[in-house]
Each structure stands twice: as C-alpha cells, then as structure tokens.
C-alpha cells in the first residue's frame, strides 16, 4: 500500500509533457503491477489502461506488451474470463515468436484458456512454452510452465504426470528465491499429494505454501493455501483441523475483490459442513457461491457447487430441490464429459509427439556425433603414414565400434517409429 501511494504521488507530480510520456507509462506499469500484488485488480486495470494511453512511442514493444498483459490479467481476475481470453489471443498473435517475452505471453494465454475451461488449448500453448523455456535464461518461465502443466494434468486426473512437473517447478523456483511463485508450486504439489492420499506430505507442503504467502503478505495465495488445507484435512478425516483452515480462509476472503478466492472458500466450507452433518450452513455457503455470475468460475467449480447443493438439499428433505441441483450438475457434467475425453486424448497425443520428437532429436544428435568420430578416424588414417598391421587393426576396431553404435541408433529410431 505504501508503494501504491508513492507511485500515485509520483504520477501526480510528474508533468504530462510529451518528453515524459513514456516515463509516465513505465510508472503506470509499475503501479499496475503493485496493485495486482496488493489484490486490487480494478486499480490494476485502470493503471494499465492509463499507461497505454500515456505512451507516445508504440515501438516500445516490451512496455506495450507488459501493459496489455497486466490489463488482460486484471480483467481475468475480475471474472471477465471470455474478454480476457480475447485480449490474450490478440496479443499472442501480434508478438513475434523470437521475442524474449513470447514465452511469457504463451504462458498467460494458456492460463486464460484454462480459466475458460479450454484445457486442450491450454496444454497446447503450455507445451510450446515449456519447450521454448528450456533455453538458458528462461528459468522463471520454465518454472511457471511446469507448474501450470501440472495444474492441467491435475485437472485431467493425470496425477502421475503432474507430480514430476510440480516437483520440477518447486526445484526451479527454490533456486530463484521467488517466494510468491514458490508458494504456488508447493501448494500445487501438496494438492496432488492429497489427491494420491499422501496426506502427511500434502500437509507439509500446504503449511509451507501458507508460510511463504504470509512472508510476502500475499492475500490471494494465503486464501488458496488455507482453502486447500481445509479440503485436504477434510479428506483426511481431520475435521477440527479442516474447520480451523476454513475459518482462516473465510476471514482472509472477507472483502476480497477477486471472486475466485471467495468462491473457492465458500465451496470448501460447504463441503466441510456436509461432511460434518450440517446441511443447513452448507447450503447457505453453497447458495452464496452459486449466486455468482456463471462466467466467473470454471465448470469444475460449478459441478462441485451443484453436486454439494444436491446432497445438502437431500439431507434437509427437499427432494425436489435436490433433484434440480443434481440436474444442473448433470447438465454441466454431460456438456464437459465428451470435451474432457477428447482433451485427454489430445494431451496424450501431445505427450507422445513431444516424446517422439525428443527421441528423434537424440538419435539425430548421436548419428551426427558418430559421423564426426568416423570422419576423425578417416583423417587420422589418411594423415598418419606409419602403416602397419597394428594401425590397420586399430582403425578397423574403431570403425566397427562406430558402425555398431550407428546400428543401435538406427534400431532405436525404427522402434520409436513403430511405437
């Protein structure tokens, strides 16, 4: 908040002269970023728009891209999922692939697809970003894309594929010392461990995620760490611990501008009340969550809301209401089932094609190395005029080793193509 006040004072003091326009745009970009960290997406959106209006040199591509990304992300945080995706798609189409920040744009576009329930498109963009971020200097992007891919695989119940990616994100982010990003990565790994039933390990990760969020005073991450802890403790049957975590999440979410944090907390609390045999409070929380605009939350969250509402209404004896809630759940489930199946197939295809490409590159690299070794042997044979049977035998042996290695590489390639 102090940083916000300082930046706004500096902007108010700076004269709006033409020569200072780009300086003002950079100040607005900094203000938008700080406002986003402070969980004020409305302020972020306004600052980013003001920064774009202040620019007098549209050739400053990185600054333009940064401001447009901040504006699009703020719109997403405010629940306008479709509009945010439209802006990200336009931005990705304009940024050249060779630019250093292209990987970041792809990652943001993938997240917008994810929030719009377009998991296949999200995975496609993330696989591109993940491959590009393998280059030196892209450690932050690599950590981001690994954590986001873990999120996608978790959504598709690919837990075995998601866990190594989550672990990679944790390792990369620990080396960078970014506590905010590390909180996300550790929380994701904790949620995956909970899904596998390893509640003790999940509890350690979620406690660490909360500690990191507390250290950075990041309320958004504090809310999600608390809500995830509530759900994990409920699944583990530790209702008292789950109750404490849910109350913590509710307290943090009070007055929170981003609807995603409030809804996630309400649903976690409602599910816990159901598990504890309290259908009345559960229904109250779930009805509040259901009252939000449908476009603000994912289909997965809608299914959770209406399935839990159906159980709460049934427990209260309102069988007609329970049936209607179940129908809403089934409508969403039916509309997403075929799409999810197709997405799972698409993800498997992407994984296969990526692995096949990696194998082909490895084989090609081995063949290049073998050819270089053979050429070196040939040069030595030509250049050395020592002659003799010993030299001939050594050259033949070296060539034989090279031939055998080449044959193994060719056999591996044929096997990969057959697979």
Coordinates of C-alpha atoms in Angstrom, one line a residue, residues 38-388:
X38 CA -2.0 -6.0 -3.5
X39 CA -5.1 -7.8 -4.8
X40 CA -6.6 -4.8 -6.4
X41 CA -7.5 -5.8 -10.0
X42 CA -9.8 -2.8 -10.6
X43 CA -6.9 -0.5 -9.8
X44 CA -4.5 -2.6 -11.9
X45 CA -6.9 -2.4 -14.9
X46 CA -7.2 1.4 -14.6
X47 CA -3.4 1.9 -14.2
X48 CA -2.6 -0.4 -17.2
X49 CA -5.2 1.5 -19.4
X50 CA -3.7 4.8 -18.3
X51 CA -0.2 3.6 -19.1
X52 CA -1.3 2.6 -22.6
X53 CA -2.9 6.0 -23.2
X54 CA 0.3 7.8 -22.0
X55 CA 2.6 6.0 -24.5
X56 CA 3.8 8.2 -27.3
X57 CA 6.1 5.6 -28.8
X58 CA 4.2 2.4 -29.8
X59 CA 7.6 1.0 -30.9
X60 CA 8.4 0.3 -27.3
X61 CA 7.1 -3.2 -27.8
X62 CA 8.1 -4.7 -24.4
X63 CA 6.4 -1.9 -22.5
X64 CA 3.2 -2.1 -24.6
X65 CA 3.1 -5.9 -24.1
X66 CA 3.6 -5.6 -20.4
X67 CA 0.8 -3.1 -20.0
X68 CA -1.6 -5.1 -22.2
X69 CA -0.8 -8.3 -20.2
X70 CA -1.4 -6.6 -16.9
X71 CA -4.7 -5.2 -18.2
X72 CA -5.8 -8.6 -19.5
X73 CA -4.9 -10.4 -16.3
X74 CA -6.8 -7.8 -14.2
X75 CA -9.9 -8.4 -16.4
X76 CA -9.5 -12.2 -15.8
X77 CA -9.2 -11.6 -12.0
X78 CA -12.4 -9.6 -12.1
X79 CA -14.2 -12.6 -13.5
X80 CA -14.5 -11.5 -17.2
X81 CA -13.0 -14.7 -18.5
X82 CA -14.1 -14.5 -22.1
X83 CA -13.0 -10.9 -22.6
X84 CA -9.6 -11.6 -21.0
X85 CA -9.0 -14.6 -23.4
X86 CA -9.9 -12.5 -26.4
X87 CA -7.3 -9.9 -25.4
X88 CA -4.6 -12.6 -24.7
X89 CA -5.3 -14.2 -28.1
X90 CA -4.9 -10.9 -29.9
X91 CA -1.6 -10.2 -28.0
X92 CA -0.2 -13.6 -28.8
X93 CA -0.9 -13.1 -32.5
X94 CA 1.0 -9.8 -32.6
X95 CA 4.1 -10.7 -30.5
X96 CA 6.9 -12.2 -32.7
X97 CA 7.9 -15.7 -31.6
X98 CA 11.6 -14.7 -31.4
X99 CA 11.0 -12.0 -28.8
X100 CA 12.2 -13.0 -25.3
X101 CA 8.8 -12.3 -23.7
X102 CA 6.9 -14.5 -26.2
X103 CA 7.2 -17.5 -23.8
X104 CA 5.6 -15.4 -21.0
X105 CA 2.7 -14.4 -23.4
X106 CA 2.2 -18.1 -24.2
X107 CA 2.0 -19.0 -20.6
X108 CA -0.5 -16.2 -19.8
X109 CA -2.6 -17.2 -22.9
X110 CA -2.6 -20.8 -21.6
X111 CA -3.8 -19.7 -18.2
X112 CA -6.7 -17.8 -19.8
X113 CA -7.6 -20.9 -21.8
X114 CA -7.6 -22.9 -18.6
X115 CA -9.8 -20.4 -16.8
X116 CA -12.2 -20.7 -19.8
X117 CA -12.3 -24.5 -19.5
X118 CA -10.4 -24.9 -22.7
X119 CA -7.9 -27.4 -21.3
X120 CA -6.8 -28.8 -24.7
X121 CA -5.8 -25.3 -26.0
X122 CA -4.1 -24.5 -22.6
X123 CA -2.0 -27.7 -22.8
X124 CA -1.0 -27.0 -26.5
X125 CA 0.2 -23.5 -25.6
X126 CA 2.0 -24.7 -22.5
X127 CA 3.8 -27.4 -24.3
X128 CA 5.2 -24.8 -26.7
X129 CA 6.1 -22.5 -23.8
X130 CA 7.7 -25.4 -21.9
X131 CA 9.9 -26.4 -24.8
X132 CA 11.0 -22.8 -25.5
X133 CA 11.8 -22.2 -21.9
X134 CA 14.4 -25.0 -21.9
X135 CA 16.8 -22.4 -23.3
X136 CA 19.3 -20.7 -20.9
X137 CA 17.9 -17.6 -19.2
X138 CA 14.3 -18.8 -19.1
X139 CA 14.4 -20.4 -15.6
X140 CA 11.4 -18.4 -14.4
X141 CA 9.3 -19.2 -17.4
X142 CA 10.3 -22.9 -17.1
X143 CA 9.1 -23.0 -13.5
X144 CA 5.9 -21.2 -14.5
X145 CA 5.1 -23.5 -17.4
X146 CA 6.0 -26.7 -15.4
X147 CA 3.6 -25.6 -12.6
X148 CA 0.8 -24.7 -15.0
X149 CA 1.2 -28.0 -16.9
X150 CA 1.0 -29.8 -13.5
X151 CA -2.3 -27.9 -13.0
X152 CA -3.7 -29.0 -16.3
X153 CA -2.7 -32.7 -15.7
X154 CA -4.3 -32.5 -12.2
X155 CA -7.5 -31.2 -13.8
X156 CA -7.4 -34.2 -16.2
X157 CA -6.6 -36.7 -13.4
X158 CA -3.1 -37.3 -14.8
X159 CA -1.6 -37.3 -11.3
X160 CA 1.4 -39.4 -12.2
X161 CA 2.3 -37.0 -15.0
X162 CA 1.5 -33.9 -12.9
X163 CA 3.7 -34.7 -9.8
X164 CA 7.1 -34.7 -11.6
X165 CA 6.2 -31.3 -13.2
X166 CA 5.1 -29.9 -9.8
X167 CA 8.4 -31.2 -8.3
X168 CA 10.4 -29.5 -11.1
X169 CA 8.6 -26.3 -10.6
X170 CA 9.4 -26.4 -6.9
X171 CA 13.1 -27.1 -7.5
X172 CA 13.5 -24.4 -10.1
X173 CA 11.7 -21.8 -8.0
X174 CA 13.7 -22.6 -4.9
X175 CA 16.9 -21.8 -6.8
X176 CA 15.4 -18.5 -7.9
X177 CA 14.2 -17.5 -4.5
X178 CA 10.8 -16.2 -5.7
X179 CA 8.6 -16.8 -2.6
X180 CA 5.3 -16.0 -4.3
X181 CA 5.9 -18.4 -7.2
X182 CA 7.3 -21.0 -4.8
X183 CA 4.1 -20.7 -2.7
X184 CA 2.1 -21.6 -5.8
X185 CA 4.4 -24.5 -6.8
X186 CA 4.5 -26.0 -3.3
X187 CA 0.7 -25.7 -2.9
X188 CA 0.1 -27.4 -6.3
X189 CA 2.4 -30.3 -5.2
X190 CA 0.5 -30.5 -1.9
X191 CA -2.8 -30.8 -3.6
X192 CA -1.5 -33.5 -5.9
X193 CA -0.1 -35.5 -2.9
X194 CA -3.5 -35.1 -1.2
X195 CA -5.2 -36.5 -4.3
X196 CA -3.0 -39.5 -4.0
X197 CA -3.9 -40.0 -0.4
X198 CA -0.5 -38.9 1.0
X199 CA -2.0 -36.5 3.5
X200 CA 1.1 -36.2 5.7
X201 CA 3.3 -35.0 2.8
X202 CA 0.4 -32.8 1.5
X203 CA 0.1 -31.2 4.9
X204 CA 3.8 -30.3 5.0
X205 CA 3.6 -28.7 1.5
X206 CA 0.4 -26.7 2.2
X207 CA 1.9 -25.4 5.5
X208 CA 5.0 -24.3 3.7
X209 CA 2.8 -22.7 0.9
X210 CA 1.0 -20.7 3.6
X211 CA 4.2 -19.7 5.3
X212 CA 5.6 -18.3 2.1
X213 CA 2.3 -16.5 1.4
X214 CA 2.4 -15.0 4.9
X215 CA 6.0 -13.9 4.4
X216 CA 5.1 -12.0 1.2
X217 CA 1.8 -10.7 2.6
X218 CA 0.1 -12.1 -0.5
X219 CA -3.6 -12.5 0.5
X220 CA -4.6 -14.3 -2.7
X221 CA -2.1 -17.1 -2.0
X222 CA -3.0 -17.1 1.7
X223 CA -6.6 -17.7 0.8
X224 CA -5.8 -20.6 -1.5
X225 CA -3.3 -22.2 0.8
X226 CA -5.9 -22.1 3.6
X227 CA -8.8 -23.4 1.4
X228 CA -6.6 -26.3 0.1
X229 CA -5.7 -27.1 3.6
X230 CA -9.3 -27.2 4.6
X231 CA -10.1 -29.6 1.7
X232 CA -7.1 -31.8 2.4
X233 CA -7.9 -32.1 6.2
X234 CA -11.5 -33.0 5.4
X235 CA -10.4 -35.7 3.0
X236 CA -8.0 -37.0 5.7
X237 CA -10.9 -37.1 8.2
X238 CA -9.3 -34.4 10.5
X239 CA -12.4 -32.3 10.8
X240 CA -11.2 -30.0 13.6
X241 CA -8.1 -29.0 11.6
X242 CA -10.2 -28.6 8.5
X243 CA -12.6 -26.3 10.4
X244 CA -9.7 -24.1 11.5
X245 CA -8.3 -23.8 8.0
X246 CA -11.8 -23.0 6.6
X247 CA -12.3 -20.2 9.2
X248 CA -8.9 -18.9 8.3
X249 CA -9.8 -18.8 4.6
X250 CA -13.1 -17.2 5.2
X251 CA -11.5 -14.4 7.3
X252 CA -8.9 -13.8 4.6
X253 CA -11.5 -13.7 1.8
X254 CA -13.7 -11.1 3.5
X255 CA -13.9 -8.1 1.2
X256 CA -11.6 -9.8 -1.3
X257 CA -12.1 -8.4 -4.8
X258 CA -11.3 -11.4 -6.8
X259 CA -14.4 -13.7 -6.9
X260 CA -12.3 -16.9 -7.4
X261 CA -10.9 -16.7 -3.8
X262 CA -14.3 -16.1 -2.2
X263 CA -16.0 -18.9 -4.2
X264 CA -13.3 -21.4 -3.5
X265 CA -13.5 -20.7 0.2
X266 CA -17.3 -20.9 0.2
X267 CA -17.3 -24.3 -1.6
X268 CA -14.6 -25.7 0.7
X269 CA -16.6 -24.6 3.8
X270 CA -19.8 -26.0 2.4
X271 CA -18.3 -29.4 1.6
X272 CA -16.8 -29.5 5.2
X273 CA -20.2 -28.7 6.7
X274 CA -21.8 -31.5 4.7
X275 CA -19.1 -33.9 5.9
X276 CA -19.8 -32.9 9.5
X277 CA -23.6 -33.4 9.1
X278 CA -24.5 -29.7 9.0
X279 CA -26.5 -29.4 5.8
X280 CA -28.1 -26.0 6.7
X281 CA -24.9 -24.0 6.9
X282 CA -23.5 -26.0 4.0
X283 CA -26.5 -25.0 1.8
X284 CA -26.1 -21.3 2.8
X285 CA -22.5 -21.2 1.8
X286 CA -23.1 -23.1 -1.4
X287 CA -26.1 -20.9 -2.4
X288 CA -23.9 -17.8 -2.0
X289 CA -21.3 -19.4 -4.2
X290 CA -23.9 -20.3 -6.8
X291 CA -25.2 -16.7 -6.9
X292 CA -22.0 -15.5 -8.6
X293 CA -22.1 -14.9 -12.4
X294 CA -21.6 -18.3 -14.2
X295 CA -18.8 -16.9 -16.3
X296 CA -16.7 -16.1 -13.3
X297 CA -15.9 -19.7 -12.3
X298 CA -14.8 -22.8 -14.1
X299 CA -17.1 -25.7 -15.0
X300 CA -15.3 -27.9 -12.5
X301 CA -16.2 -25.4 -9.7
X302 CA -19.9 -25.3 -11.0
X303 CA -20.0 -29.1 -10.8
X304 CA -18.7 -29.1 -7.2
X305 CA -21.2 -26.4 -6.2
X306 CA -24.3 -28.1 -7.6
X307 CA -23.3 -31.6 -6.5
X308 CA -22.8 -30.4 -3.0
X309 CA -26.0 -28.4 -3.1
X310 CA -27.9 -31.6 -4.2
X311 CA -26.6 -33.5 -1.2
X312 CA -27.4 -30.7 1.2
X313 CA -30.9 -30.3 -0.1
X314 CA -31.5 -34.1 0.1
X315 CA -30.3 -34.1 3.7
X316 CA -32.8 -31.3 4.5
X317 CA -35.6 -33.3 3.0
X318 CA -36.0 -31.0 -0.1
X319 CA -36.0 -33.8 -2.7
X320 CA -37.4 -31.6 -5.5
X321 CA -34.6 -29.1 -4.9
X322 CA -32.1 -31.8 -4.7
X323 CA -33.2 -33.2 -8.0
X324 CA -33.0 -29.8 -9.7
X325 CA -29.5 -29.3 -8.3
X326 CA -28.5 -32.8 -9.5
X327 CA -29.9 -31.9 -12.9
X328 CA -27.7 -28.8 -13.1
X329 CA -24.7 -30.8 -12.1
X330 CA -25.5 -33.5 -14.8
X331 CA -26.0 -30.8 -17.4
X332 CA -22.6 -29.4 -16.8
X333 CA -21.0 -32.8 -16.4
X334 CA -22.6 -34.0 -19.7
X335 CA -21.5 -30.9 -21.6
X336 CA -17.9 -31.3 -20.4
X337 CA -17.6 -35.1 -20.5
X338 CA -17.1 -35.5 -24.2
X339 CA -14.8 -32.5 -24.4
X340 CA -12.8 -33.8 -21.5
X341 CA -12.4 -37.2 -23.1
X342 CA -11.3 -35.5 -26.3
X343 CA -8.9 -33.3 -24.3
X344 CA -7.3 -36.3 -22.6
X345 CA -6.7 -37.9 -26.0
X346 CA -5.3 -34.7 -27.3
X347 CA -3.0 -34.4 -24.3
X348 CA -1.8 -38.0 -24.7
X349 CA -1.1 -37.2 -28.4
X350 CA 0.9 -34.1 -27.5
X351 CA 2.9 -36.1 -24.9
X352 CA 3.6 -38.8 -27.5
X353 CA 4.6 -36.3 -30.2
X354 CA 6.8 -34.4 -27.8
X355 CA 8.5 -37.6 -26.6
X356 CA 8.9 -38.8 -30.2
X357 CA 10.4 -35.5 -31.3
X358 CA 12.8 -35.6 -28.4
X359 CA 13.9 -39.2 -29.3
X360 CA 14.4 -38.3 -32.9
X361 CA 16.5 -35.3 -32.0
X362 CA 18.5 -37.5 -29.6
X363 CA 19.1 -40.1 -32.4
X364 CA 20.0 -37.5 -34.9
X365 CA 22.5 -36.0 -32.4
X366 CA 24.0 -39.4 -31.8
X367 CA 24.3 -40.0 -35.6
X368 CA 26.0 -36.6 -36.1
X369 CA 28.4 -37.5 -33.3
X370 CA 29.2 -40.9 -34.8
X371 CA 29.7 -39.4 -38.3
X372 CA 32.1 -36.9 -36.8
X373 CA 34.0 -39.7 -35.0
X374 CA 34.2 -41.7 -38.2
X375 CA 35.5 -38.6 -40.1
X376 CA 38.1 -38.1 -37.4
X377 CA 39.3 -41.7 -37.7
X378 CA 39.4 -41.4 -41.5
X379 CA 41.5 -38.2 -41.2
X380 CA 43.9 -39.9 -38.8
X381 CA 44.3 -42.9 -41.2
X382 CA 45.0 -40.5 -44.1
X383 CA 47.4 -38.2 -42.3
X384 CA 49.4 -40.9 -40.4
X385 CA 51.9 -42.6 -42.7
X386 CA 53.0 -45.0 -40.1
X387 CA 51.3 -48.0 -41.7
X388 CA 51.5 -51.5 -40.2

